[in-house]
Short mmCIF file of C-alpha atoms in Angstrom, two decimals:
data_model
loop_
_atom_site.label_atom_id
_atom_site.label_comp_id
_atom_site.label_asym_id
_atom_site.label_seq_id
_atom_site.Cartn_x
_atom_site.Cartn_y
_atom_site.Cartn_z
CA UNK S 1 54.39 29.56 -7.51
CA UNK S 2 57.82 30.99 -5.99
CA UNK S 3 56.68 31.64 -2.39
CA UNK S 4 53.44 34.33 -2.15
CA UNK S 5 54.35 34.79 -6.03
CA UNK S 6 52.03 33.18 -8.38
CA UNK S 7 54.41 32.98 -11.51
CA UNK S 8 53.16 34.65 -15.68
CA UNK S 9 52.32 30.97 -16.22
CA UNK S 10 49.68 30.72 -12.79
CA UNK S 11 48.87 34.36 -14.22
CA UNK S 12 47.89 33.41 -18.13
CA UNK S 13 45.90 30.16 -17.14
CA UNK S 14 44.16 32.53 -14.96
CA UNK S 15 42.83 34.50 -16.31
CA UNK S 16 42.13 32.28 -19.60
CA UNK S 17 38.43 31.56 -20.02
CA UNK S 18 36.77 28.63 -19.31
CA UNK S 19 35.80 26.53 -21.89
CA UNK S 20 31.97 25.69 -20.91
CA UNK S 21 31.27 21.59 -22.39
CA UNK S 22 29.15 22.01 -25.81
CA UNK S 23 25.27 22.81 -25.59
CA UNK S 24 24.05 19.42 -27.01
CA UNK S 25 26.26 17.68 -23.98
CA UNK S 26 24.20 19.83 -22.12
CA UNK S 27 21.35 18.77 -23.11
CA UNK S 28 21.95 15.06 -23.52
CA UNK S 29 23.18 14.31 -20.58
CA UNK S 30 20.27 14.74 -18.04
CA UNK S 31 18.21 12.63 -20.61
CA UNK S 32 21.24 9.98 -21.04
CA UNK S 33 20.88 9.44 -16.99
CA UNK S 34 17.20 9.40 -17.37
CA UNK S 35 17.80 6.00 -19.67
CA UNK S 36 18.50 3.24 -17.47
CA UNK S 37 15.54 4.38 -15.67
CA UNK S 38 13.37 4.66 -18.33
CA UNK S 39 14.84 1.21 -19.71
CA UNK S 40 13.26 -0.40 -16.95
CA UNK S 41 10.49 1.07 -16.83
CA UNK S 42 9.46 0.60 -20.60
CA UNK S 43 10.29 -3.43 -19.78
CA UNK S 44 8.52 -3.42 -16.55
CA UNK S 45 5.84 -1.35 -16.62
CA UNK S 46 4.56 0.03 -19.97
CA UNK S 47 5.39 -3.31 -21.65
CA UNK S 48 3.27 -5.29 -19.75
CA UNK S 49 0.13 -3.27 -19.60
CA UNK S 50 0.47 -2.61 -23.28
CA UNK S 51 -0.11 -6.56 -24.13
CA UNK S 52 -2.90 -7.40 -20.86
CA UNK S 53 -4.56 -4.16 -22.30
CA UNK S 54 -4.06 -5.97 -25.87
CA UNK S 55 -4.77 -9.16 -24.87
CA UNK S 56 -7.67 -8.74 -22.90
CA UNK S 57 -9.59 -7.79 -27.17
CA UNK S 58 -8.75 -11.99 -27.32
CA UNK S 59 -9.94 -15.23 -26.00
CA UNK S 60 -6.01 -15.78 -24.34
CA UNK S 61 -6.40 -19.56 -22.78
CA UNK S 62 -2.85 -21.35 -22.12
CA UNK S 63 -4.73 -24.49 -22.15
CA UNK S 64 -5.14 -23.12 -27.21
CA UNK S 65 -3.33 -22.50 -29.39
CA UNK S 66 -5.16 -19.38 -31.65
CA UNK S 67 -6.26 -16.89 -29.67
CA UNK S 68 -9.06 -14.97 -31.88
CA UNK S 69 -9.97 -11.34 -31.54
CA UNK S 70 -13.60 -11.60 -28.82
CA UNK S 71 -13.56 -7.67 -29.33
CA UNK S 72 -15.15 -6.39 -25.81
CA UNK S 73 -16.57 -10.28 -25.22
CA UNK S 74 -14.07 -10.76 -22.37
CA UNK S 75 -15.35 -7.65 -20.65
CA UNK S 76 -18.60 -8.02 -21.40
CA UNK S 77 -18.30 -12.53 -20.08
CA UNK S 78 -16.28 -10.28 -16.16
CA UNK S 79 -19.00 -7.57 -15.41
CA UNK S 80 -22.57 -9.81 -15.93
CA UNK S 81 -20.04 -13.05 -13.74
CA UNK S 82 -21.74 -12.97 -10.43
CA UNK S 83 -18.09 -14.34 -8.55
CA UNK S 84 -17.72 -10.43 -9.37
CA UNK S 85 -20.14 -9.54 -8.04
CA UNK S 86 -19.22 -11.13 -4.61
CA UNK S 87 -15.40 -10.35 -5.15
CA UNK S 88 -16.20 -6.62 -5.05
CA UNK S 89 -17.57 -7.22 -1.75
CA UNK S 90 -15.43 -9.34 -0.63
CA UNK S 91 -13.00 -6.61 -1.00
CA UNK S 92 -14.98 -3.51 0.14
CA UNK S 93 -15.31 -5.44 3.29
CA UNK S 94 -12.22 -6.42 3.30
CA UNK S 95 -10.21 -2.86 2.44
CA UNK S 96 -12.26 -0.85 4.66
CA UNK S 97 -12.76 -3.36 7.14
CA UNK S 98 -7.76 -3.86 7.48
CA UNK S 99 -7.72 0.21 6.79
CA UNK S 100 -10.71 0.93 9.68
CA UNK S 101 -8.40 -1.37 12.01
CA UNK S 102 -5.34 -0.54 11.15
CA UNK S 103 -6.26 3.26 12.46
CA UNK S 104 -7.50 2.02 16.03
CA UNK S 105 -4.35 0.72 16.88
CA UNK S 106 -1.83 2.34 14.98
CA UNK S 107 -3.54 5.88 15.57
CA UNK S 108 -3.85 5.04 19.77
CA UNK S 109 -0.21 3.84 19.65
CA UNK S 110 0.94 7.28 18.20
CA UNK S 111 -0.77 8.06 21.20
CA UNK S 112 0.39 6.63 24.02
CA UNK S 113 4.42 6.39 22.45
CA UNK S 114 3.86 10.20 22.32
CA UNK S 115 3.64 10.73 25.45
CA UNK S 116 6.64 8.23 26.16
CA UNK S 117 9.68 10.18 24.85
CA UNK S 118 12.39 8.62 23.49
CA UNK S 119 11.32 6.16 25.70
CA UNK S 120 8.46 5.91 23.00
CA UNK S 121 10.03 6.41 19.76
CA UNK S 122 12.09 2.80 21.20
CA UNK S 123 9.44 1.51 21.24
CA UNK S 124 8.10 2.14 17.91
CA UNK S 125 10.84 0.93 16.25
CA UNK S 126 9.88 -2.61 17.59
CA UNK S 127 6.52 -2.33 16.44
CA UNK S 128 8.19 -1.91 12.78
CA UNK S 129 8.96 -5.37 12.84
CA UNK S 130 5.59 -7.04 11.48
CA UNK S 131 5.30 -3.90 8.75
CA UNK S 132 9.34 -5.40 6.98
CA UNK S 133 7.98 -8.50 7.13
CA UNK S 134 7.36 -10.39 4.17
CA UNK S 135 3.01 -11.33 4.31
CA UNK S 136 3.77 -14.24 2.99
CA UNK S 137 5.82 -14.90 6.14
CA UNK S 138 2.67 -13.23 7.86
CA UNK S 139 0.32 -15.42 6.25
CA UNK S 140 2.15 -18.48 7.78
CA UNK S 141 2.23 -16.76 10.78
CA UNK S 142 -0.96 -16.43 11.41
CA UNK S 143 -2.46 -19.96 10.31
CA UNK S 144 -0.36 -20.97 12.52
CA UNK S 145 -1.56 -19.28 15.50
CA UNK S 146 -5.52 -19.70 14.57
CA UNK S 147 -4.86 -23.30 14.03
CA UNK S 148 -8.21 -25.04 15.87
CA UNK S 149 -5.77 -28.17 16.76
CA UNK S 150 -2.29 -25.65 17.96
CA UNK S 151 -3.00 -22.54 18.17
CA UNK S 152 -1.86 -19.95 20.35
CA UNK S 153 -5.44 -18.71 19.78
CA UNK S 154 -7.38 -20.76 20.47
CA UNK S 155 -5.39 -22.32 23.44
CA UNK S 156 -5.74 -18.72 25.12
CA UNK S 157 -9.85 -19.12 24.29
CA UNK S 158 -9.96 -22.56 26.00
CA UNK S 159 -7.54 -21.98 29.09
CA UNK S 160 -9.61 -18.38 29.84
CA UNK S 161 -12.65 -20.50 29.33
CA UNK S 162 -14.62 -18.88 26.25
CA UNK S 163 -15.18 -21.65 24.53
CA UNK S 164 -14.44 -25.39 24.96
CA UNK S 165 -13.54 -26.72 21.36
CA UNK S 166 -10.18 -24.86 19.02
CA UNK S 167 -13.10 -23.11 16.93
CA UNK S 168 -11.63 -23.91 12.23
CA UNK S 169 -11.24 -19.78 12.31
CA UNK S 170 -10.13 -20.65 7.88
CA UNK S 171 -12.69 -22.31 7.89
CA UNK S 172 -15.84 -20.88 8.47
CA UNK S 173 -16.85 -18.05 6.56
CA UNK S 174 -17.96 -15.96 8.97
CA UNK S 175 -15.24 -16.31 10.74
CA UNK S 176 -11.87 -16.52 7.25
CA UNK S 177 -13.31 -12.24 6.30
CA UNK S 178 -12.28 -11.87 10.19
CA UNK S 179 -9.50 -13.59 10.42
CA UNK S 180 -7.45 -11.82 7.69
CA UNK S 181 -8.58 -8.28 8.73
CA UNK S 182 -7.19 -9.25 11.72
CA UNK S 183 -3.34 -10.24 10.47
CA UNK S 184 -3.75 -7.83 8.32
CA UNK S 185 -4.43 -5.18 10.71
CA UNK S 186 -1.41 -6.64 12.69
CA UNK S 187 1.11 -6.23 9.85
CA UNK S 188 -0.12 -2.00 9.01
CA UNK S 189 -0.62 -1.34 11.77
CA UNK S 190 2.91 0.41 12.36
CA UNK S 191 3.06 2.65 8.90
CA UNK S 192 0.15 4.03 10.83
CA UNK S 193 1.65 4.66 13.92
CA UNK S 194 4.61 5.83 12.20
CA UNK S 195 3.10 9.18 10.67
CA UNK S 196 1.15 9.80 12.97
CA UNK S 197 3.41 9.61 15.39
CA UNK S 198 5.31 12.37 13.15
CA UNK S 199 1.80 14.24 12.24
CA UNK S 200 1.78 14.44 16.19
CA UNK S 201 5.24 15.80 17.05
CA UNK S 202 4.38 18.49 14.45
CA UNK S 203 2.01 19.83 17.79
CA UNK S 204 3.31 23.10 19.35
CA UNK S 205 2.81 21.74 22.96
CA UNK S 206 1.20 24.76 24.00
CA UNK S 207 -1.58 24.25 22.08
CA UNK S 208 -2.16 21.11 24.92
CA UNK S 209 -1.76 24.03 27.62
CA UNK S 210 -4.27 26.07 26.06
CA UNK S 211 -7.19 23.05 25.02
CA UNK S 212 -6.55 22.15 28.82
CA UNK S 213 -7.39 25.31 29.66
CA UNK S 214 -10.44 25.10 27.72
CA UNK S 215 -11.54 22.73 28.98
CA UNK S 216 -10.66 19.54 26.64
CA UNK S 217 -9.13 16.91 27.43
CA UNK S 218 -9.73 13.46 26.89
CA UNK S 219 -11.92 12.24 23.57
CA UNK S 220 -12.94 15.73 23.27
CA UNK S 221 -9.18 16.93 22.99
CA UNK S 222 -8.90 14.34 20.21
CA UNK S 223 -11.61 14.93 17.67
CA UNK S 224 -11.57 18.91 18.05
CA UNK S 225 -7.75 19.54 18.15
CA UNK S 226 -5.88 16.96 17.50
CA UNK S 227 -6.99 15.01 13.99
CA UNK S 228 -7.61 18.93 12.92
CA UNK S 229 -4.26 19.09 13.54
CA UNK S 230 -3.07 16.24 11.32
CA UNK S 231 -5.83 16.31 9.02
CA UNK S 232 -3.17 15.81 5.97
CA UNK S 233 -0.82 13.27 7.18
CA UNK S 234 -4.28 11.25 8.54
CA UNK S 235 -5.13 12.03 4.32
CA UNK S 236 -2.83 11.09 2.79
CA UNK S 237 -2.17 7.12 4.99
CA UNK S 238 -5.21 7.38 4.77
CA UNK S 239 -5.54 6.75 1.37
CA UNK S 240 -2.34 4.95 0.87
CA UNK S 241 -3.68 2.23 2.36
CA UNK S 242 -6.67 1.70 1.17
CA UNK S 243 -4.59 1.94 -2.45
CA UNK S 244 -2.90 -0.86 -1.09
CA UNK S 245 -4.92 -2.85 1.04
CA UNK S 246 -7.44 -3.43 -1.81
CA UNK S 247 -4.56 -4.10 -4.03
CA UNK S 248 -3.40 -6.35 -1.76
CA UNK S 249 -2.34 -10.55 -2.72
CA UNK S 250 0.41 -12.58 -1.30
CA UNK S 251 -2.08 -12.35 3.08
CA UNK S 252 -5.17 -13.59 0.79
CA UNK S 253 -3.69 -16.15 -0.99
CA UNK S 254 -1.49 -17.78 2.32
CA UNK S 255 -4.18 -17.75 5.01
CA UNK S 256 -7.52 -18.91 2.68
CA UNK S 257 -6.61 -18.42 -1.19
CA UNK S 258 -9.47 -17.25 -0.89
CA UNK S 259 -11.87 -20.13 0.15
CA UNK S 260 -13.74 -21.54 2.19
CA UNK S 261 -16.39 -20.88 -1.11
CA UNK S 262 -15.00 -17.30 -1.77
CA UNK S 263 -15.33 -15.63 1.89
CA UNK S 264 -12.18 -14.23 1.33
CA UNK S 265 -11.60 -14.02 -2.40
CA UNK S 266 -11.07 -10.06 -3.98
CA UNK S 267 -9.96 -8.78 -6.57
CA UNK S 268 -6.09 -9.16 -7.30
CA UNK S 269 -6.66 -13.42 -6.37
CA UNK S 270 -9.63 -13.52 -8.43
CA UNK S 271 -7.79 -12.11 -11.54
CA UNK S 272 -4.95 -14.81 -10.63
CA UNK S 273 -7.77 -17.76 -10.56
CA UNK S 274 -9.18 -16.91 -14.00
CA UNK S 275 -5.07 -16.79 -15.16
CA UNK S 276 -3.28 -19.71 -13.49
CA UNK S 277 -5.91 -21.53 -12.57
CA UNK S 278 -8.74 -21.12 -15.02
CA UNK S 279 -6.29 -20.20 -17.88
CA UNK S 280 -8.65 -17.86 -19.16
CA UNK S 281 -5.73 -14.84 -19.80
CA UNK S 282 -8.27 -13.08 -21.82
CA UNK S 283 -11.32 -12.86 -18.76
CA UNK S 284 -8.09 -12.23 -16.60
CA UNK S 285 -6.40 -9.59 -18.48
CA UNK S 286 -10.33 -7.69 -19.42
CA UNK S 287 -10.17 -7.77 -15.14
CA UNK S 288 -6.93 -5.90 -14.48
CA UNK S 289 -7.61 -3.42 -17.50
CA UNK S 290 -10.55 -3.19 -15.63
CA UNK S 291 -8.92 -3.08 -12.29
CA UNK S 292 -6.12 -0.86 -13.69
CA UNK S 293 -8.54 1.94 -14.74
CA UNK S 294 -10.56 2.00 -11.28
CA UNK S 295 -7.15 2.15 -9.50
CA UNK S 296 -5.89 5.36 -11.70
CA UNK S 297 -8.71 7.00 -10.83
CA UNK S 298 -7.81 6.67 -7.15
CA UNK S 299 -4.42 7.38 -7.52
CA UNK S 300 -5.53 10.70 -9.88
CA UNK S 301 -8.24 11.83 -7.10
CA UNK S 302 -5.84 10.92 -4.51
CA UNK S 303 -2.98 13.42 -6.34
CA UNK S 304 -5.41 16.78 -6.59
CA UNK S 305 -7.16 16.12 -3.76
CA UNK S 306 -3.06 16.32 -1.51
CA UNK S 307 -2.56 19.59 -3.73
CA UNK S 308 -5.47 20.33 -2.68
CA UNK S 309 -4.46 19.40 1.11
CA UNK S 310 -1.34 20.69 0.32
CA UNK S 311 -2.70 24.11 -0.54
CA UNK S 312 -4.70 24.75 2.64
CA UNK S 313 -1.93 23.63 5.24
CA UNK S 314 -0.25 26.87 6.35
#
């Protein structure tokens, strides 16, 4: 190009049509980009799942060299186990108690911080600390706090005159489950707080003024105005936390190990002990398959309800 006048070569180059890549390259490129993720998925998820299903039909024991085919015998043994019934009850109590307490704390804080403006944003970030910490770290923190000899909780109760001697919270069947539920609620409430805070910020403030004029204040405002308007994030958060909590392992393992006398043993911990304490890999695999089936139904139901809720949301 000379000055502002293009040369003839430039005009010829611009007039030439752009060459498109071959059709096979355009079709194969997306699959090639997905190939690394697919390999990781096959190696980390699909293959272990296939092996678990296969082992559930064999009498696999870590202390034996042979693994004879037993068909559905592992499943019958698992389903007829009296310990499994207790474990299922423990899992339901653990899950419902944890999710309910997380909701109460998270929702209360979300309401309180929503009224503080920018200060609430800073406090919300600080309160996320417990949620981002690993579960095993939370377990050891609470084990120290609940110690009957030097734990800060017993010391505080003694100073307040509520008890005379330290309570062995994690060694009693009637307090161990309560202890792990409180510890899990302390870890999980920030997720509820953040999710419900996002829902509260989407509510038009004029609605609060209209509700106040109509006399809807306090609990009436929460029950008839706020909860219906945040039903979608409330539904998503409750479903996700229910699935996560039911499959949670490390906090109970670190605090009680399932004790005392199986009082806090949930399904994941039962599978772990069956596999690596009793060395019955076939039974553990059968229990894992049953857990996968139950969780699959929950996830499918969650996806369907999520789609329905999304269609109903304006």
